[in-house]
Amino acid sequence: MRILIVEDDLELNRQLEEACLEAGYVVDKAYDGEEGHFLGDTEPYDAVILDIGLPVMDGITVLENWRKAERKMPVLMLTARDRWSDKVSGIDAGADDYLAKPFHIEEMLARLRALIRRSNGHASSELVCGDIVLDTRTSKVTYKDKPVKLTSHELRLLSYLLHHPGEIISRTELTEHLYDQDFDKDSNTIEVFVGRLRKKLNTDFVETVRGLGYRLQESE
Ligand code: CA
């Protein structure tokens, strides 16, 4: 899952990044509205954390422009104070949730998880495929109720697949959502990670669709 953080407060931006990385997300950062708007307009994100008070272009305008351009990724808006008018403008502009500063990082992460789940049509915090279960709160994976140790790359890949069961996902889409913008994107590495996941999870839960990509079996 790839997250965009748009926050001009350097310290807060750093804290958000640290928390998101620790939670296993891939992170891109912007420090003003113009830069943030550009990234959100051109790169695929699974969720965005967007501050309302930003230099160059304010958060509301950034969000309005994305929505006008049919950019539908879930957006968690950060409001500077507990001002009801900020919340109303944010929701009118198309924010999916908001958080008033100061907030606890844990609450931000919980809201982010819920946004990503809901945008993919999942109500529960556990994602299940056959005998594989991923608890999105703890990032713990079990296979037939036994814990499975995954590297952060493997975990990101599994998480992305579990969020999109039954869909054909191309290698390009996977590389775009599993790596940040600076990563040297080589889609062959995806094949290697899928192979490792199949081995660790001891099952052919993910199908290779020749020439198109991968598809996760849908749970009955
Ligand atoms: Ca700000």
PDB file of C-alpha atoms and ligand atoms in Angstrom:
ATOM      1  CA  MET A   1       0.000   0.000   0.000  1.00  0.00           C
ATOM      2  CA  ARG A   2       1.415   3.325  -1.081  1.00  0.00           C
ATOM      3  CA  ILE A   3       0.630   6.466   0.904  1.00  0.00           C
ATOM      4  CA  LEU A   4       1.138  10.143   0.078  1.00  0.00           C
ATOM      5  CA  ILE A   5       1.746  12.551   2.970  1.00  0.00           C
ATOM      6  CA  VAL A   6       1.168  16.254   2.238  1.00  0.00           C
ATOM      7  CA  GLU A   7       2.167  18.264   5.325  1.00  0.00           C
ATOM      8  CA  ASP A   8       4.269  21.411   5.534  1.00  0.00           C
ATOM      9  CA  ASP A   9       5.198  20.997   9.201  1.00  0.00           C
ATOM     10  CA  LEU A  10       8.562  19.235   8.817  1.00  0.00           C
ATOM     11  CA  GLU A  11       8.453  17.537  12.202  1.00  0.00           C
ATOM     12  CA  LEU A  12       4.886  16.285  11.782  1.00  0.00           C
ATOM     13  CA  ASN A  13       5.626  15.136   8.228  1.00  0.00           C
ATOM     14  CA  ARG A  14       8.576  13.148   9.575  1.00  0.00           C
ATOM     15  CA  GLN A  15       6.494  11.610  12.388  1.00  0.00           C
ATOM     16  CA  LEU A  16       3.740  10.608   9.964  1.00  0.00           C
ATOM     17  CA  GLU A  17       6.287   9.084   7.606  1.00  0.00           C
ATOM     18  CA  GLU A  18       7.946   7.134  10.388  1.00  0.00           C
ATOM     19  CA  ALA A  19       4.608   5.745  11.623  1.00  0.00           C
ATOM     20  CA  CYS A  20       3.491   4.804   8.117  1.00  0.00           C
ATOM     21  CA  LEU A  21       6.794   3.092   7.302  1.00  0.00           C
ATOM     22  CA  GLU A  22       6.628   1.179  10.567  1.00  0.00           C
ATOM     23  CA  ALA A  23       3.092   0.088   9.679  1.00  0.00           C
ATOM     24  CA  GLY A  24       4.480  -1.362   6.441  1.00  0.00           C
ATOM     25  CA  TYR A  25       3.307   1.279   3.979  1.00  0.00           C
ATOM     26  CA  VAL A  26       5.394   2.762   1.197  1.00  0.00           C
ATOM     27  CA  VAL A  27       5.518   6.543   1.578  1.00  0.00           C
ATOM     28  CA  ASP A  28       5.920   9.560  -0.692  1.00  0.00           C
ATOM     29  CA  LYS A  29       6.041  13.038   0.854  1.00  0.00           C
ATOM     30  CA  ALA A  30       5.203  16.567  -0.211  1.00  0.00           C
ATOM     31  CA  TYR A  31       5.631  19.800   1.756  1.00  0.00           C
ATOM     32  CA  ASP A  32       3.367  22.186  -0.139  1.00  0.00           C
ATOM     33  CA  GLY A  33       0.021  21.994  -1.924  1.00  0.00           C
ATOM     34  CA  GLU A  34       1.384  22.272  -5.455  1.00  0.00           C
ATOM     35  CA  GLU A  35       3.888  19.450  -5.058  1.00  0.00           C
ATOM     36  CA  GLY A  36       1.260  17.329  -3.256  1.00  0.00           C
ATOM     37  CA  HIS A  37      -1.334  18.005  -5.919  1.00  0.00           C
ATOM     38  CA  PHE A  38       1.094  17.019  -8.677  1.00  0.00           C
ATOM     39  CA  LEU A  39       2.039  13.724  -7.007  1.00  0.00           C
ATOM     40  CA  GLY A  40      -1.587  12.809  -6.259  1.00  0.00           C
ATOM     41  CA  ASP A  41      -2.499  13.651  -9.826  1.00  0.00           C
ATOM     42  CA  THR A  42       0.188  11.551 -11.459  1.00  0.00           C
ATOM     43  CA  GLU A  43       1.013   8.652  -9.112  1.00  0.00           C
ATOM     44  CA  PRO A  44      -1.314   5.906  -7.880  1.00  0.00           C
ATOM     45  CA  TYR A  45      -1.855   6.063  -4.111  1.00  0.00           C
ATOM     46  CA  ASP A  46      -3.907   3.799  -1.881  1.00  0.00           C
ATOM     47  CA  ALA A  47      -4.534   6.676   0.528  1.00  0.00           C
ATOM     48  CA  VAL A  48      -3.467  10.286   1.138  1.00  0.00           C
ATOM     49  CA  ILE A  49      -2.883  12.204   4.366  1.00  0.00           C
ATOM     50  CA  LEU A  50      -3.568  15.828   3.442  1.00  0.00           C
ATOM     51  CA  ASP A  51      -3.064  18.852   5.660  1.00  0.00           C
ATOM     52  CA  ILE A  52      -5.611  21.632   5.189  1.00  0.00           C
ATOM     53  CA  GLY A  53      -3.256  24.599   5.766  1.00  0.00           C
ATOM     54  CA  LEU A  54      -0.517  24.326   3.132  1.00  0.00           C
ATOM     55  CA  PRO A  55       1.705  26.845   1.359  1.00  0.00           C
ATOM     56  CA  VAL A  56       1.263  27.610  -2.378  1.00  0.00           C
ATOM     57  CA  MET A  57      -2.070  25.747  -2.668  1.00  0.00           C
ATOM     58  CA  ASP A  58      -4.308  24.973   0.338  1.00  0.00           C
ATOM     59  CA  GLY A  59      -5.477  21.436   1.092  1.00  0.00           C
ATOM     60  CA  ILE A  60      -9.112  22.088   0.162  1.00  0.00           C
ATOM     61  CA  THR A  61      -8.125  23.313  -3.321  1.00  0.00           C
ATOM     62  CA  VAL A  62      -5.756  20.368  -3.774  1.00  0.00           C
ATOM     63  CA  LEU A  63      -8.562  17.941  -2.921  1.00  0.00           C
ATOM     64  CA  GLU A  64     -11.167  19.719  -5.056  1.00  0.00           C
ATOM     65  CA  ASN A  65      -8.820  19.565  -8.048  1.00  0.00           C
ATOM     66  CA  TRP A  66      -8.179  15.854  -7.549  1.00  0.00           C
ATOM     67  CA  ARG A  67     -11.871  15.070  -7.316  1.00  0.00           C
ATOM     68  CA  LYS A  68     -12.630  17.192 -10.402  1.00  0.00           C
ATOM     69  CA  ALA A  69     -10.021  15.132 -12.257  1.00  0.00           C
ATOM     70  CA  GLU A  70     -11.691  11.898 -11.014  1.00  0.00           C
ATOM     71  CA  ARG A  71      -8.820  11.023  -8.669  1.00  0.00           C
ATOM     72  CA  LYS A  72     -10.733   8.900  -6.178  1.00  0.00           C
ATOM     73  CA  MET A  73      -8.123   7.691  -3.670  1.00  0.00           C
ATOM     74  CA  PRO A  74      -9.250   7.913  -0.025  1.00  0.00           C
ATOM     75  CA  VAL A  75      -8.122  11.124   1.678  1.00  0.00           C
ATOM     76  CA  LEU A  76      -7.626  11.693   5.391  1.00  0.00           C
ATOM     77  CA  MET A  77      -7.681  15.433   5.996  1.00  0.00           C
ATOM     78  CA  LEU A  78      -5.704  17.046   8.817  1.00  0.00           C
ATOM     79  CA  THR A  79      -7.308  20.163  10.261  1.00  0.00           C
ATOM     80  CA  ALA A  80      -5.186  22.609  12.238  1.00  0.00           C
ATOM     81  CA  ARG A  81      -7.696  23.296  14.979  1.00  0.00           C
ATOM     82  CA  ASP A  82     -10.915  21.746  16.044  1.00  0.00           C
ATOM     83  CA  ARG A  83     -12.733  24.108  13.718  1.00  0.00           C
ATOM     84  CA  TRP A  84     -16.070  22.864  12.473  1.00  0.00           C
ATOM     85  CA  SER A  85     -15.894  25.048   9.345  1.00  0.00           C
ATOM     86  CA  ASP A  86     -12.630  23.317   8.304  1.00  0.00           C
ATOM     87  CA  LYS A  87     -14.280  19.924   8.656  1.00  0.00           C
ATOM     88  CA  VAL A  88     -17.313  20.986   6.643  1.00  0.00           C
ATOM     89  CA  SER A  89     -15.148  22.398   3.814  1.00  0.00           C
ATOM     90  CA  GLY A  90     -12.987  19.273   3.869  1.00  0.00           C
ATOM     91  CA  ILE A  91     -15.918  16.903   3.604  1.00  0.00           C
ATOM     92  CA  ASP A  92     -17.563  19.060   0.923  1.00  0.00           C
ATOM     93  CA  ALA A  93     -14.325  18.972  -1.054  1.00  0.00           C
ATOM     94  CA  GLY A  94     -14.381  15.168  -0.979  1.00  0.00           C
ATOM     95  CA  ALA A  95     -12.392  14.132   2.124  1.00  0.00           C
ATOM     96  CA  ASP A  96     -13.204  10.625   3.364  1.00  0.00           C
ATOM     97  CA  ASP A  97     -12.261  11.326   6.959  1.00  0.00           C
ATOM     98  CA  TYR A  98     -10.598  14.051   8.995  1.00  0.00           C
ATOM     99  CA  LEU A  99      -8.444  14.329  12.075  1.00  0.00           C
ATOM    100  CA  ALA A 100      -8.011  17.481  14.174  1.00  0.00           C
ATOM    101  CA  LYS A 101      -4.502  18.377  15.361  1.00  0.00           C
ATOM    102  CA  PRO A 102      -3.056  17.473  17.752  1.00  0.00           C
ATOM    103  CA  PHE A 103      -3.846  13.779  17.385  1.00  0.00           C
ATOM    104  CA  HIS A 104      -2.369  10.468  18.474  1.00  0.00           C
ATOM    105  CA  ILE A 105      -0.393   8.676  15.762  1.00  0.00           C
ATOM    106  CA  GLU A 106      -2.248   5.457  16.645  1.00  0.00           C
ATOM    107  CA  GLU A 107      -5.570   7.103  15.851  1.00  0.00           C
ATOM    108  CA  MET A 108      -4.206   8.358  12.529  1.00  0.00           C
ATOM    109  CA  LEU A 109      -3.057   4.818  11.653  1.00  0.00           C
ATOM    110  CA  ALA A 110      -6.404   3.287  12.644  1.00  0.00           C
ATOM    111  CA  ARG A 111      -8.289   5.789  10.468  1.00  0.00           C
ATOM    112  CA  LEU A 112      -5.883   5.177   7.580  1.00  0.00           C
ATOM    113  CA  ARG A 113      -6.395   1.403   7.793  1.00  0.00           C
ATOM    114  CA  ALA A 114     -10.160   1.835   7.874  1.00  0.00           C
ATOM    115  CA  LEU A 115     -10.059   4.171   4.846  1.00  0.00           C
ATOM    116  CA  ILE A 116      -7.979   1.718   2.804  1.00  0.00           C
ATOM    117  CA  ARG A 117     -10.231  -1.197   3.772  1.00  0.00           C
ATOM    118  CA  ARG A 118     -13.436   0.660   2.992  1.00  0.00           C
ATOM    119  CA  SER A 119     -12.158   1.916  -0.357  1.00  0.00           C
ATOM    120  CA  ASN A 120     -11.560  -1.719  -1.299  1.00  0.00           C
ATOM    121  CA  GLY A 121     -14.923  -2.865   0.062  1.00  0.00           C
ATOM    122  CA  HIS A 122     -13.694  -4.644   3.201  1.00  0.00           C
ATOM    123  CA  ALA A 123     -15.532  -4.171   6.486  1.00  0.00           C
ATOM    124  CA  SER A 124     -13.317  -6.327   8.714  1.00  0.00           C
ATOM    125  CA  SER A 125      -9.744  -5.588   9.772  1.00  0.00           C
ATOM    126  CA  GLU A 126      -8.807  -9.205   8.976  1.00  0.00           C
ATOM    127  CA  LEU A 127      -8.245 -10.052   5.332  1.00  0.00           C
ATOM    128  CA  VAL A 128      -8.776 -13.721   4.526  1.00  0.00           C
ATOM    129  CA  CYS A 129      -7.972 -15.882   1.525  1.00  0.00           C
ATOM    130  CA  GLY A 130      -8.565 -19.583   2.123  1.00  0.00           C
ATOM    131  CA  ASP A 131      -6.243 -20.543   4.997  1.00  0.00           C
ATOM    132  CA  ILE A 132      -4.328 -17.260   4.836  1.00  0.00           C
ATOM    133  CA  VAL A 133      -5.280 -14.504   7.278  1.00  0.00           C
ATOM    134  CA  LEU A 134      -3.710 -11.039   7.496  1.00  0.00           C
ATOM    135  CA  ASP A 135      -4.578  -8.920  10.520  1.00  0.00           C
ATOM    136  CA  THR A 136      -4.242  -5.365   9.194  1.00  0.00           C
ATOM    137  CA  ARG A 137      -3.999  -3.954  12.734  1.00  0.00           C
ATOM    138  CA  THR A 138      -0.882  -5.921  13.645  1.00  0.00           C
ATOM    139  CA  SER A 139       0.430  -6.866  10.155  1.00  0.00           C
ATOM    140  CA  LYS A 140       0.589 -10.489  11.397  1.00  0.00           C
ATOM    141  CA  VAL A 141       0.010 -13.268   8.898  1.00  0.00           C
ATOM    142  CA  THR A 142      -1.144 -16.783   9.687  1.00  0.00           C
ATOM    143  CA  TYR A 143      -1.514 -19.842   7.479  1.00  0.00           C
ATOM    144  CA  LYS A 144      -3.773 -22.564   8.896  1.00  0.00           C
ATOM    145  CA  ASP A 145      -3.653 -20.645  12.215  1.00  0.00           C
ATOM    146  CA  LYS A 146       0.163 -20.826  12.365  1.00  0.00           C
ATOM    147  CA  PRO A 147       2.160 -17.581  12.228  1.00  0.00           C
ATOM    148  CA  VAL A 148       4.148 -16.963   9.023  1.00  0.00           C
ATOM    149  CA  LYS A 149       7.216 -14.718   8.959  1.00  0.00           C
ATOM    150  CA  LEU A 150       7.302 -12.406   5.970  1.00  0.00           C
ATOM    151  CA  THR A 151       9.760  -9.712   4.943  1.00  0.00           C
ATOM    152  CA  SER A 152       8.365  -6.194   4.551  1.00  0.00           C
ATOM    153  CA  HIS A 153       8.330  -6.573   0.741  1.00  0.00           C
ATOM    154  CA  GLU A 154       6.475  -9.872   0.926  1.00  0.00           C
ATOM    155  CA  LEU A 155       4.019  -8.418   3.417  1.00  0.00           C
ATOM    156  CA  ARG A 156       3.267  -5.418   1.185  1.00  0.00           C
ATOM    157  CA  LEU A 157       2.706  -7.675  -1.792  1.00  0.00           C
ATOM    158  CA  LEU A 158       0.409 -10.015   0.146  1.00  0.00           C
ATOM    159  CA  SER A 159      -1.496  -7.092   1.617  1.00  0.00           C
ATOM    160  CA  TYR A 160      -2.079  -5.533  -1.803  1.00  0.00           C
ATOM    161  CA  LEU A 161      -3.292  -8.839  -3.251  1.00  0.00           C
ATOM    162  CA  LEU A 162      -5.592  -9.481  -0.270  1.00  0.00           C
ATOM    163  CA  HIS A 163      -7.125  -6.026  -0.675  1.00  0.00           C
ATOM    164  CA  HIS A 164      -8.014  -6.858  -4.314  1.00  0.00           C
ATOM    165  CA  PRO A 165      -9.269 -10.482  -4.447  1.00  0.00           C
ATOM    166  CA  GLY A 166     -10.495 -11.784  -7.775  1.00  0.00           C
ATOM    167  CA  GLU A 167      -9.005  -8.882  -9.747  1.00  0.00           C
ATOM    168  CA  ILE A 168      -6.282  -9.326 -12.334  1.00  0.00           C
ATOM    169  CA  ILE A 169      -3.388  -7.197 -11.137  1.00  0.00           C
ATOM    170  CA  SER A 170      -0.568  -6.409 -13.536  1.00  0.00           C
ATOM    171  CA  ARG A 171       3.078  -6.405 -12.524  1.00  0.00           C
ATOM    172  CA  THR A 172       3.204  -2.690 -13.320  1.00  0.00           C
ATOM    173  CA  GLU A 173       0.321  -1.990 -10.923  1.00  0.00           C
ATOM    174  CA  LEU A 174       2.086  -4.002  -8.217  1.00  0.00           C
ATOM    175  CA  THR A 175       5.412  -2.205  -8.648  1.00  0.00           C
ATOM    176  CA  GLU A 176       3.600   1.148  -8.559  1.00  0.00           C
ATOM    177  CA  HIS A 177       1.890   0.338  -5.289  1.00  0.00           C
ATOM    178  CA  LEU A 178       4.755  -1.492  -3.575  1.00  0.00           C
ATOM    179  CA  TYR A 179       7.587   0.956  -4.112  1.00  0.00           C
ATOM    180  CA  ASP A 180       7.987   4.703  -3.606  1.00  0.00           C
ATOM    181  CA  GLN A 181       8.717   7.082  -6.462  1.00  0.00           C
ATOM    182  CA  ASP A 182      12.500   6.873  -6.129  1.00  0.00           C
ATOM    183  CA  PHE A 183      12.694   3.099  -6.366  1.00  0.00           C
ATOM    184  CA  ASP A 184      14.272   1.585  -9.467  1.00  0.00           C
ATOM    185  CA  LYS A 185      11.182  -0.239 -10.692  1.00  0.00           C
ATOM    186  CA  ASP A 186      11.951  -3.613 -12.178  1.00  0.00           C
ATOM    187  CA  SER A 187       8.842  -5.736 -12.579  1.00  0.00           C
ATOM    188  CA  ASN A 188      10.896  -8.945 -12.590  1.00  0.00           C
ATOM    189  CA  THR A 189      11.447  -8.604  -8.859  1.00  0.00           C
ATOM    190  CA  ILE A 190       7.681  -8.938  -8.394  1.00  0.00           C
ATOM    191  CA  GLU A 191       7.884 -12.417  -9.870  1.00  0.00           C
ATOM    192  CA  VAL A 192      10.558 -13.316  -7.344  1.00  0.00           C
ATOM    193  CA  PHE A 193       8.430 -12.050  -4.432  1.00  0.00           C
ATOM    194  CA  VAL A 194       5.335 -13.894  -5.649  1.00  0.00           C
ATOM    195  CA  GLY A 195       7.428 -17.065  -5.849  1.00  0.00           C
ATOM    196  CA  ARG A 196       8.653 -16.597  -2.269  1.00  0.00           C
ATOM    197  CA  LEU A 197       5.131 -15.945  -1.011  1.00  0.00           C
ATOM    198  CA  ARG A 198       3.842 -19.109  -2.692  1.00  0.00           C
ATOM    199  CA  LYS A 199       6.625 -21.070  -1.036  1.00  0.00           C
ATOM    200  CA  LYS A 200       6.139 -19.581   2.440  1.00  0.00           C
ATOM    201  CA  LEU A 201       2.380 -19.907   2.347  1.00  0.00           C
ATOM    202  CA  ASN A 202       2.699 -23.384   0.929  1.00  0.00           C
ATOM    203  CA  THR A 203      -0.159 -22.889  -1.488  1.00  0.00           C
ATOM    204  CA  ASP A 204      -1.005 -21.680  -4.983  1.00  0.00           C
ATOM    205  CA  PHE A 205      -3.273 -18.983  -3.632  1.00  0.00           C
ATOM    206  CA  VAL A 206      -2.227 -16.594  -6.330  1.00  0.00           C
ATOM    207  CA  GLU A 207      -2.770 -17.475  -9.949  1.00  0.00           C
ATOM    208  CA  THR A 208      -0.542 -16.251 -12.782  1.00  0.00           C
ATOM    209  CA  VAL A 209      -2.669 -14.893 -15.610  1.00  0.00           C
ATOM    210  CA  ARG A 210      -0.422 -15.251 -18.605  1.00  0.00           C
ATOM    211  CA  GLY A 211       0.607 -11.932 -20.148  1.00  0.00           C
ATOM    212  CA  LEU A 212      -1.625  -9.957 -17.759  1.00  0.00           C
ATOM    213  CA  GLY A 213      -0.446 -10.423 -14.200  1.00  0.00           C
ATOM    214  CA  TYR A 214      -1.731 -12.115 -11.071  1.00  0.00           C
ATOM    215  CA  ARG A 215      -5.080 -12.934  -9.572  1.00  0.00           C
ATOM    216  CA  LEU A 216      -5.844 -13.897  -5.985  1.00  0.00           C
ATOM    217  CA  GLN A 217      -8.404 -16.627  -5.511  1.00  0.00           C
ATOM    218  CA  GLU A 218     -11.604 -15.308  -4.006  1.00  0.00           C
ATOM    219  CA  SER A 219     -12.636 -16.857  -0.719  1.00  0.00           C
ATOM    220  CA  GLU A 220     -15.963 -18.639  -0.711  1.00  0.00           C
TER     221      GLU A 220
HETATM  222 CA    CA B   1       0.011  23.188   7.838  1.00  0.00          CA
END
